[in-house]
Amino acid sequence: MKNISVLAGFSLAVVAMTGACGASVKAQSVQAPSAYQRKVWRYVPAPGQFVDAGMLAEPEADLTALDEAAVCAFLTGKMAGKNNGRLLSLGGYGGHVVFGFDHRIPNGEGLDLRLYGNAYYAAGHGADSGAPGGSAEPGIVYVSRDDNGDGLPNDTWYEISGSETDNPRTVADYRIVYYRPTPLEADVFWRDNQGDSGYVYRNTYHTQDSYYPWWMPGDSLVFAGRRLPDNAVNEGTDGRESWFLRAYDYGYADNHPNNSDGALVDLDWAIDADGRPVALDSIDFVKIMTGVRQNTGWTGEVSTEVAGVEDVHCLTVTANAADRLAGRRDAWRVYPNPCTDVLQVAGEAALLRLYDLKGRCVGRRVLSEAASVVWDVTGLKPGLYLLEVRAWPEAGRPASDLSPVYYKIVKP
């Protein structure tokens, strides 16, 4: 078990001795860290039909006169904070974005990051593949720690190993070059190191001036890394196209719906450039890169879309709020902790819920006045849990007393 001092990403959760994201609680009010990205450090999309301001629901924005730094500043203003439905397209294979945060993200117990995109399942499709999917455009995830202390994403990047890392159809050392089209509104030619070449074709649905990221300098864009196998299958018949984009099992962005476990990754899955596991206790930056190079007919290229990244261990609460909640914890006794066989709760009448670190409720109890609850926990897996204690609503009780109090529970 990892030694951590933070809990799962419950928006109201707080522990008396622990503040936001593990920071020590002090008497004065402090700015709570955000669980979400706060800065776009780099945005280098590969050519694609959505590489324009329209993907940010800002079709009137004119970015044509901006360089990459100005584009990143514009995107930071639109995407910083909790996922709000804005999507950033990474274009075809190799396109990527780099996010920064206002705190160091710990490698906590269980899964660590939730990756937001726009993947969804389509019922009635994918019968031949035996896998879920519908619209899944997998993006490879990389993480980095600011080891040199300069605050910039210029240290070693480690890939999050996913279900397709060792797939024999995965190309480990893939390299592709996209060439700036002349004129800009032409199809975009590409050539790779596997002897293949082709075009990112324009379509009638997206008619902006160019599919090439105009703000990038030079006459070409070069991307390299691991290329995942094609995941799109045309299930159409009689000459009609009907594309099913299969979701890979785990480890990728924009691959499973946002509220599913498939949208979560673990920092323990990190590997170095040689494919060897690395032990990271924390990270500072996240990079997401389109991992598939495939054209899906009239629907265009497979392109990872990103709405944000969440540190699932981060608690967003001010220190003053922590102090107020800590004062109410005396109303209950929770023991023993750690607990092996039973957990007992005694005190005021309350509703009790126990959550695991994925936010799933694993048990409920009712605590009566002048009594105690003896909770059998032998069936729970070892790990950290969060006990929510919510005072029983009674006439005359102030609303502030009905806010839940949380306790970190350790099951060895």
Tab-separated table of C-alpha atoms in Angstrom:
chain	number	residue	atom	x	y	z
A	1	MET	CA	0.000	0.000	0.000
A	2	LYS	CA	1.238	3.475	-0.864
A	3	ASN	CA	1.783	5.989	1.912
A	4	ILE	CA	-0.480	8.931	1.057
A	5	SER	CA	-2.024	11.787	2.985
A	6	VAL	CA	-4.837	12.689	0.591
A	7	LEU	CA	-8.217	11.179	-0.172
A	8	ALA	CA	-10.477	10.637	-3.135
A	9	GLY	CA	-11.945	13.526	-5.121
A	10	PHE	CA	-15.115	14.208	-3.112
A	11	SER	CA	-16.048	17.861	-3.512
A	12	LEU	CA	-17.072	18.306	0.145
A	13	ALA	CA	-14.635	15.912	1.772
A	14	VAL	CA	-12.132	17.033	4.381
A	15	VAL	CA	-10.186	15.441	7.193
A	16	ALA	CA	-9.361	17.386	10.310
A	17	MET	CA	-5.621	16.982	10.017
A	18	THR	CA	-5.538	17.261	6.240
A	19	GLY	CA	-6.457	20.180	4.008
A	20	ALA	CA	-6.807	20.475	0.275
A	21	CYS	CA	-4.649	17.962	-1.589
A	22	GLY	CA	-2.851	16.938	1.577
A	23	ALA	CA	-1.771	20.429	2.670
A	24	SER	CA	-1.580	21.023	6.421
A	25	VAL	CA	-4.609	22.933	7.710
A	26	LYS	CA	-3.836	26.304	9.313
A	27	ALA	CA	-6.071	28.820	11.044
A	28	GLN	CA	-6.001	31.399	8.265
A	29	SER	CA	-7.935	31.068	5.058
A	30	VAL	CA	-5.952	29.688	2.111
A	31	GLN	CA	-6.631	29.262	-1.590
A	32	ALA	CA	-7.574	25.646	-2.165
A	33	PRO	CA	-5.793	23.940	-5.079
A	34	SER	CA	-7.898	22.950	-8.050
A	35	ALA	CA	-8.348	19.304	-8.957
A	36	TYR	CA	-8.243	20.278	-12.642
A	37	GLN	CA	-5.751	21.651	-15.166
A	38	ARG	CA	-4.832	25.302	-14.704
A	39	LYS	CA	-2.608	25.956	-17.720
A	40	VAL	CA	-2.177	24.853	-21.323
A	41	TRP	CA	1.590	24.713	-21.782
A	42	ARG	CA	1.642	23.383	-25.334
A	43	TYR	CA	-0.908	22.785	-28.053
A	44	VAL	CA	0.521	21.146	-31.166
A	45	PRO	CA	-2.325	19.468	-33.046
A	46	ALA	CA	-1.745	17.347	-36.099
A	47	PRO	CA	-3.756	18.370	-39.161
A	48	GLY	CA	-7.442	17.609	-38.875
A	49	GLN	CA	-10.962	18.787	-39.599
A	50	PHE	CA	-11.438	20.273	-36.105
A	51	VAL	CA	-8.169	22.185	-35.806
A	52	ASP	CA	-9.730	25.596	-35.366
A	53	ALA	CA	-11.341	27.787	-32.706
A	54	GLY	CA	-14.724	26.242	-33.410
A	55	MET	CA	-13.871	23.192	-31.304
A	56	LEU	CA	-13.840	25.532	-28.313
A	57	ALA	CA	-17.299	26.836	-29.161
A	58	GLU	CA	-15.640	30.100	-30.165
A	59	PRO	CA	-16.239	30.150	-33.929
A	60	GLU	CA	-15.881	33.923	-34.022
A	61	ALA	CA	-12.353	33.814	-32.556
A	62	ASP	CA	-9.613	34.671	-35.054
A	63	LEU	CA	-6.389	32.880	-34.138
A	64	THR	CA	-4.724	33.238	-37.513
A	65	ALA	CA	-2.404	36.033	-36.346
A	66	LEU	CA	-1.273	34.239	-33.179
A	67	ASP	CA	1.829	32.170	-32.453
A	68	GLU	CA	1.785	29.029	-30.290
A	69	ALA	CA	2.379	30.924	-27.036
A	70	ALA	CA	-0.580	33.210	-27.730
A	71	VAL	CA	-2.768	30.250	-28.729
A	72	CYS	CA	-1.878	28.484	-25.454
A	73	ALA	CA	-2.734	31.624	-23.485
A	74	PHE	CA	-6.090	31.797	-25.281
A	75	LEU	CA	-6.768	28.112	-24.535
A	76	THR	CA	-5.742	28.475	-20.890
A	77	GLY	CA	-8.396	31.141	-20.475
A	78	LYS	CA	-11.023	28.824	-21.971
A	79	MET	CA	-10.050	25.458	-20.456
A	80	ALA	CA	-8.583	26.123	-16.997
A	81	GLY	CA	-10.612	24.532	-14.216
A	82	LYS	CA	-13.351	21.935	-14.061
A	83	ASN	CA	-14.507	20.260	-17.258
A	84	ASN	CA	-17.185	22.585	-18.660
A	85	GLY	CA	-17.975	20.870	-21.938
A	86	ARG	CA	-15.317	22.609	-24.026
A	87	LEU	CA	-13.395	20.244	-26.283
A	88	LEU	CA	-9.935	20.599	-27.742
A	89	SER	CA	-9.194	18.502	-30.813
A	90	LEU	CA	-5.672	17.101	-31.163
A	91	GLY	CA	-6.081	16.319	-34.859
A	92	GLY	CA	-4.611	13.179	-36.407
A	93	TYR	CA	-1.839	10.944	-35.090
A	94	GLY	CA	0.763	12.723	-32.965
A	95	GLY	CA	-1.172	15.891	-32.181
A	96	HIS	CA	-0.878	16.699	-28.485
A	97	VAL	CA	-1.623	19.069	-25.618
A	98	VAL	CA	0.350	19.600	-22.392
A	99	PHE	CA	-1.509	20.579	-19.212
A	100	GLY	CA	-0.096	22.027	-15.992
A	101	PHE	CA	-1.656	22.161	-12.522
A	102	ASP	CA	-1.454	24.426	-9.479
A	103	HIS	CA	-0.117	21.614	-7.280
A	104	ARG	CA	1.947	18.445	-7.545
A	105	ILE	CA	-0.291	15.421	-8.174
A	106	PRO	CA	0.525	12.516	-5.840
A	107	ASN	CA	0.671	8.880	-6.849
A	108	GLY	CA	-2.076	7.861	-4.446
A	109	GLU	CA	-3.853	4.674	-3.623
A	110	GLY	CA	-5.582	3.227	-6.672
A	111	LEU	CA	-6.314	5.188	-9.841
A	112	ASP	CA	-4.996	8.755	-9.983
A	113	LEU	CA	-6.240	10.719	-13.016
A	114	ARG	CA	-9.594	11.048	-14.738
A	115	LEU	CA	-9.315	12.004	-18.410
A	116	TYR	CA	-12.211	13.920	-19.938
A	117	GLY	CA	-13.078	13.624	-23.634
A	118	ASN	CA	-16.214	12.947	-25.680
A	119	ALA	CA	-16.154	9.154	-26.099
A	120	TYR	CA	-19.463	7.316	-25.906
A	121	TYR	CA	-20.885	3.840	-26.373
A	122	ALA	CA	-23.268	3.064	-29.238
A	123	ALA	CA	-25.800	0.338	-28.476
A	124	GLY	CA	-26.290	-2.330	-31.091
A	125	HIS	CA	-22.847	-1.927	-32.661
A	126	GLY	CA	-19.578	-3.748	-32.341
A	127	ALA	CA	-21.059	-7.257	-32.208
A	128	ASP	CA	-18.147	-8.656	-34.201
A	129	SER	CA	-15.495	-7.064	-32.014
A	130	GLY	CA	-16.882	-8.191	-28.669
A	131	ALA	CA	-15.798	-4.868	-27.174
A	132	PRO	CA	-17.607	-1.679	-26.151
A	133	GLY	CA	-17.318	1.438	-28.212
A	134	GLY	CA	-19.114	3.660	-30.620
A	135	SER	CA	-17.010	6.807	-30.684
A	136	ALA	CA	-13.629	6.079	-29.113
A	137	GLU	CA	-10.555	7.963	-30.344
A	138	PRO	CA	-7.780	6.775	-28.009
A	139	GLY	CA	-5.116	9.222	-26.919
A	140	ILE	CA	-1.847	8.078	-25.367
A	141	VAL	CA	-1.135	9.657	-21.977
A	142	TYR	CA	2.297	10.844	-20.818
A	143	VAL	CA	3.275	12.285	-17.441
A	144	SER	CA	6.276	14.252	-16.222
A	145	ARG	CA	7.651	15.549	-12.942
A	146	ASP	CA	9.426	18.888	-12.549
A	147	ASP	CA	12.683	17.318	-11.378
A	148	ASN	CA	14.862	20.280	-12.360
A	149	GLY	CA	12.607	22.671	-10.447
A	150	ASP	CA	12.246	25.314	-13.155
A	151	GLY	CA	8.442	25.007	-13.335
A	152	LEU	CA	8.474	24.094	-17.038
A	153	PRO	CA	7.435	20.841	-18.777
A	154	ASN	CA	10.975	20.110	-20.004
A	155	ASP	CA	11.870	17.034	-17.941
A	156	THR	CA	11.572	13.366	-18.912
A	157	TRP	CA	8.197	12.183	-20.137
A	158	TYR	CA	6.882	8.760	-19.123
A	159	GLU	CA	4.167	6.955	-21.045
A	160	ILE	CA	1.162	5.512	-19.230
A	161	SER	CA	1.119	1.910	-20.367
A	162	GLY	CA	-2.278	0.876	-21.690
A	163	SER	CA	-3.934	-2.292	-22.859
A	164	GLU	CA	-2.393	-2.009	-26.358
A	165	THR	CA	1.194	-1.232	-25.354
A	166	ASP	CA	2.323	-4.806	-25.996
A	167	ASN	CA	-0.140	-5.552	-28.784
A	168	PRO	CA	1.903	-7.030	-31.669
A	169	ARG	CA	0.040	-4.706	-34.060
A	170	THR	CA	1.232	-1.631	-32.130
A	171	VAL	CA	4.176	0.198	-33.733
A	172	ALA	CA	6.598	1.162	-30.974
A	173	ASP	CA	8.802	3.595	-32.931
A	174	TYR	CA	6.434	5.314	-35.293
A	175	ARG	CA	7.298	8.588	-37.020
A	176	ILE	CA	5.149	10.723	-39.332
A	177	VAL	CA	5.696	14.025	-41.155
A	178	TYR	CA	2.813	16.296	-42.200
A	179	TYR	CA	3.579	18.942	-44.834
A	180	ARG	CA	2.085	22.416	-44.878
A	181	PRO	CA	-0.279	22.483	-47.890
A	182	THR	CA	-0.049	24.959	-50.738
A	183	PRO	CA	-2.546	26.518	-50.960
A	184	LEU	CA	-3.555	26.296	-47.307
A	185	GLU	CA	-7.032	25.021	-48.164
A	186	ALA	CA	-5.635	21.925	-49.925
A	187	ASP	CA	-5.546	18.381	-48.486
A	188	VAL	CA	-2.582	17.782	-46.166
A	189	PHE	CA	0.045	15.313	-47.401
A	190	TRP	CA	1.860	13.009	-44.951
A	191	ARG	CA	4.624	10.398	-45.066
A	192	ASP	CA	5.717	7.957	-42.335
A	193	ASN	CA	8.673	5.705	-41.531
A	194	GLN	CA	6.727	2.549	-42.418
A	195	GLY	CA	6.816	3.292	-46.133
A	196	ASP	CA	3.279	4.685	-46.215
A	197	SER	CA	2.001	8.053	-47.341
A	198	GLY	CA	-1.355	9.696	-47.861
A	199	TYR	CA	-3.505	12.722	-47.147
A	200	VAL	CA	-5.623	14.220	-44.419
A	201	TYR	CA	-8.573	14.890	-46.670
A	202	ARG	CA	-10.895	17.846	-46.438
A	203	ASN	CA	-14.626	17.169	-46.262
A	204	THR	CA	-17.804	19.082	-46.940
A	205	TYR	CA	-18.722	19.398	-43.266
A	206	HIS	CA	-15.726	21.488	-42.189
A	207	THR	CA	-14.775	24.183	-44.651
A	208	GLN	CA	-12.387	26.394	-42.692
A	209	ASP	CA	-9.379	27.818	-44.548
A	210	SER	CA	-6.990	25.023	-43.568
A	211	TYR	CA	-6.811	21.744	-41.662
A	212	TYR	CA	-3.154	22.495	-40.940
A	213	PRO	CA	-2.328	24.353	-37.656
A	214	TRP	CA	-1.366	27.663	-39.225
A	215	TRP	CA	0.317	29.061	-36.097
A	216	MET	CA	3.077	26.439	-36.116
A	217	PRO	CA	6.342	27.599	-37.766
A	218	GLY	CA	8.044	25.825	-40.631
A	219	ASP	CA	6.828	23.836	-43.594
A	220	SER	CA	6.235	20.525	-41.813
A	221	LEU	CA	5.250	18.920	-38.517
A	222	VAL	CA	7.041	15.807	-37.239
A	223	PHE	CA	5.542	13.498	-34.602
A	224	ALA	CA	7.006	10.313	-33.149
A	225	GLY	CA	6.008	7.764	-30.552
A	226	ARG	CA	3.923	4.639	-30.158
A	227	ARG	CA	1.201	4.146	-32.751
A	228	LEU	CA	-1.831	2.158	-31.599
A	229	PRO	CA	-3.607	-0.272	-33.936
A	230	ASP	CA	-6.541	1.007	-35.981
A	231	ASN	CA	-9.716	0.781	-33.883
A	232	ALA	CA	-12.395	1.853	-36.381
A	233	VAL	CA	-14.454	-0.698	-38.306
A	234	ASN	CA	-16.874	0.060	-41.125
A	235	GLU	CA	-20.020	-1.947	-40.332
A	236	GLY	CA	-21.962	-0.513	-43.270
A	237	THR	CA	-23.469	-2.641	-46.004
A	238	ASP	CA	-24.475	-2.100	-49.612
A	239	GLY	CA	-21.831	0.564	-50.075
A	240	ARG	CA	-23.008	2.652	-47.104
A	241	GLU	CA	-20.523	3.648	-44.415
A	242	SER	CA	-21.289	3.078	-40.729
A	243	TRP	CA	-18.196	3.382	-38.569
A	244	PHE	CA	-17.818	1.734	-35.169
A	245	LEU	CA	-14.821	3.006	-33.159
A	246	ARG	CA	-13.883	0.281	-30.673
A	247	ALA	CA	-12.754	1.284	-27.188
A	248	TYR	CA	-9.515	-0.249	-25.972
A	249	ASP	CA	-9.616	-1.895	-22.556
A	250	TYR	CA	-7.801	0.728	-20.470
A	251	GLY	CA	-5.109	3.361	-20.256
A	252	TYR	CA	-6.135	5.997	-22.827
A	253	ALA	CA	-7.880	9.358	-23.092
A	254	ASP	CA	-11.136	9.844	-25.060
A	255	ASN	CA	-11.551	6.073	-25.064
A	256	HIS	CA	-14.403	5.403	-22.600
A	257	PRO	CA	-17.211	7.699	-21.346
A	258	ASN	CA	-16.088	10.287	-18.790
A	259	ASN	CA	-18.059	8.770	-15.917
A	260	SER	CA	-16.725	5.244	-16.407
A	261	ASP	CA	-13.741	3.537	-14.784
A	262	GLY	CA	-12.235	3.341	-18.275
A	263	ALA	CA	-11.600	7.104	-18.140
A	264	LEU	CA	-9.232	6.628	-15.171
A	265	VAL	CA	-5.503	5.855	-15.265
A	266	ASP	CA	-2.962	4.926	-12.598
A	267	LEU	CA	0.467	6.543	-12.293
A	268	ASP	CA	1.758	3.071	-11.406
A	269	TRP	CA	1.329	2.223	-15.097
A	270	ALA	CA	4.121	4.633	-16.128
A	271	ILE	CA	6.947	3.244	-18.263
A	272	ASP	CA	10.155	4.767	-19.616
A	273	ALA	CA	11.254	5.020	-23.243
A	274	ASP	CA	12.503	1.422	-23.122
A	275	GLY	CA	9.204	0.109	-21.815
A	276	ARG	CA	10.442	-0.491	-18.271
A	277	PRO	CA	8.146	0.368	-15.331
A	278	VAL	CA	9.109	3.473	-13.366
A	279	ALA	CA	8.158	4.368	-9.794
A	280	LEU	CA	6.746	7.892	-9.657
A	281	ASP	CA	5.628	9.304	-6.319
A	282	SER	CA	4.097	12.356	-8.006
A	283	ILE	CA	3.823	14.283	-11.275
A	284	ASP	CA	3.426	17.907	-12.392
A	285	PHE	CA	2.450	17.737	-16.078
A	286	VAL	CA	0.189	15.618	-18.290
A	287	LYS	CA	0.488	15.252	-22.066
A	288	ILE	CA	-2.195	13.629	-24.210
A	289	MET	CA	-1.448	12.600	-27.813
A	290	THR	CA	-3.648	11.137	-30.541
A	291	GLY	CA	-2.495	7.517	-30.708
A	292	VAL	CA	-4.264	6.211	-33.826
A	293	ARG	CA	-3.574	7.087	-37.463
A	294	GLN	CA	-6.681	6.095	-39.374
A	295	ASN	CA	-9.119	7.657	-41.809
A	296	THR	CA	-12.791	6.770	-41.364
A	297	GLY	CA	-14.254	7.777	-44.679
A	298	TRP	CA	-16.793	10.591	-44.635
A	299	THR	CA	-16.338	11.057	-40.865
A	300	GLY	CA	-12.672	12.015	-41.362
A	301	GLU	CA	-9.565	11.206	-39.384
A	302	VAL	CA	-9.498	9.588	-35.931
A	303	SER	CA	-8.629	12.496	-33.630
A	304	THR	CA	-8.476	12.489	-29.844
A	305	GLU	CA	-10.603	15.197	-28.216
A	306	VAL	CA	-9.755	16.446	-24.727
A	307	ALA	CA	-11.892	18.369	-22.243
A	308	GLY	CA	-9.553	18.211	-19.258
A	309	VAL	CA	-7.712	16.180	-16.617
A	310	GLU	CA	-8.707	15.685	-12.973
A	311	ASP	CA	-6.536	14.780	-9.980
A	312	VAL	CA	-8.998	12.397	-8.319
A	313	HIS	CA	-7.214	12.634	-4.953
A	314	CYS	CA	-7.545	16.389	-4.632
A	315	LEU	CA	-9.882	17.883	-2.012
A	316	THR	CA	-11.144	21.343	-2.887
A	317	VAL	CA	-11.913	23.038	0.401
A	318	THR	CA	-10.656	26.143	2.176
A	319	ALA	CA	-8.854	25.952	5.491
A	320	ASN	CA	-11.607	27.938	7.220
A	321	ALA	CA	-14.169	25.380	6.081
A	322	ALA	CA	-11.849	22.652	7.324
A	323	ASP	CA	-11.735	24.265	10.758
A	324	ARG	CA	-15.527	24.485	10.969
A	325	LEU	CA	-15.971	20.864	10.000
A	326	ALA	CA	-13.195	19.740	12.321
A	327	GLY	CA	-15.052	21.280	15.279
A	328	ARG	CA	-18.100	19.092	14.555
A	329	ARG	CA	-16.097	15.872	14.421
A	330	ASP	CA	-16.243	15.684	18.218
A	331	ALA	CA	-19.903	14.689	17.913
A	332	TRP	CA	-18.861	11.170	16.840
A	333	ARG	CA	-16.298	8.540	17.764
A	334	VAL	CA	-14.989	6.315	14.983
A	335	TYR	CA	-12.848	3.385	16.121
A	336	PRO	CA	-10.710	1.369	15.791
A	337	ASN	CA	-8.813	2.979	12.945
A	338	PRO	CA	-7.106	1.156	11.251
A	339	CYS	CA	-9.832	-1.488	11.409
A	340	THR	CA	-9.408	-5.143	10.457
A	341	ASP	CA	-12.709	-6.826	11.343
A	342	VAL	CA	-15.200	-4.237	12.582
A	343	LEU	CA	-15.579	-0.457	12.538
A	344	GLN	CA	-17.620	1.169	15.288
A	345	VAL	CA	-19.310	4.561	15.137
A	346	ALA	CA	-20.922	6.175	18.182
A	347	GLY	CA	-22.435	9.606	18.830
A	348	GLU	CA	-25.308	11.716	17.590
A	349	ALA	CA	-27.968	10.240	15.314
A	350	ALA	CA	-26.611	10.222	11.775
A	351	LEU	CA	-26.691	8.661	8.328
A	352	LEU	CA	-23.443	6.834	7.508
A	353	ARG	CA	-21.992	6.029	4.115
A	354	LEU	CA	-18.639	4.404	3.334
A	355	TYR	CA	-16.903	5.160	0.003
A	356	ASP	CA	-13.896	3.629	-1.696
A	357	LEU	CA	-11.301	5.745	-3.509
A	358	LYS	CA	-13.196	5.510	-6.790
A	359	GLY	CA	-16.121	7.306	-5.152
A	360	ARG	CA	-18.307	4.187	-5.006
A	361	CYS	CA	-20.531	3.699	-1.965
A	362	VAL	CA	-19.656	0.317	-0.454
A	363	GLY	CA	-22.033	0.446	2.515
A	364	ARG	CA	-24.740	2.411	4.376
A	365	ARG	CA	-25.840	2.410	8.010
A	366	VAL	CA	-28.133	4.427	10.299
A	367	LEU	CA	-26.774	5.531	13.693
A	368	SER	CA	-29.482	5.995	16.332
A	369	GLU	CA	-29.160	8.429	19.225
A	370	ALA	CA	-27.431	6.993	22.322
A	371	ALA	CA	-26.392	3.894	20.390
A	372	SER	CA	-23.513	2.736	18.226
A	373	VAL	CA	-23.051	1.017	14.886
A	374	VAL	CA	-20.837	-2.053	14.675
A	375	TRP	CA	-19.826	-2.372	11.022
A	376	ASP	CA	-18.429	-5.653	9.699
A	377	VAL	CA	-15.616	-4.725	7.293
A	378	THR	CA	-14.038	-8.144	6.822
A	379	GLY	CA	-15.355	-8.279	3.255
A	380	LEU	CA	-13.671	-5.019	2.178
A	381	LYS	CA	-10.416	-5.045	0.272
A	382	PRO	CA	-7.363	-3.519	2.004
A	383	GLY	CA	-6.974	0.160	1.280
A	384	LEU	CA	-8.240	3.623	2.158
A	385	TYR	CA	-11.922	4.470	2.542
A	386	LEU	CA	-13.897	7.600	3.287
A	387	LEU	CA	-16.641	7.510	5.925
A	388	GLU	CA	-19.350	10.145	5.452
A	389	VAL	CA	-21.287	11.060	8.596
A	390	ARG	CA	-24.349	13.210	8.003
A	391	ALA	CA	-26.278	14.415	11.064
A	392	TRP	CA	-29.882	13.253	11.184
A	393	PRO	CA	-32.204	16.108	10.083
A	394	GLU	CA	-34.314	17.323	12.989
A	395	ALA	CA	-36.633	20.265	13.521
A	396	GLY	CA	-34.699	23.309	14.675
A	397	ARG	CA	-31.286	21.974	13.650
A	398	PRO	CA	-29.349	24.665	11.700
A	399	ALA	CA	-28.581	23.871	8.087
A	400	SER	CA	-24.834	24.156	8.762
A	401	ASP	CA	-25.078	21.117	11.069
A	402	LEU	CA	-26.424	18.980	8.232
A	403	SER	CA	-23.256	19.245	6.150
A	404	PRO	CA	-21.432	15.904	6.184
A	405	VAL	CA	-18.255	15.226	8.113
A	406	TYR	CA	-15.673	12.819	6.687
A	407	TYR	CA	-13.205	10.411	8.274
A	408	LYS	CA	-10.334	8.639	6.571
A	409	ILE	CA	-10.600	4.902	7.300
A	410	VAL	CA	-7.680	2.510	6.841
A	411	LYS	CA	-8.309	-1.181	6.189
A	412	PRO	CA	-4.938	-3.045	6.473
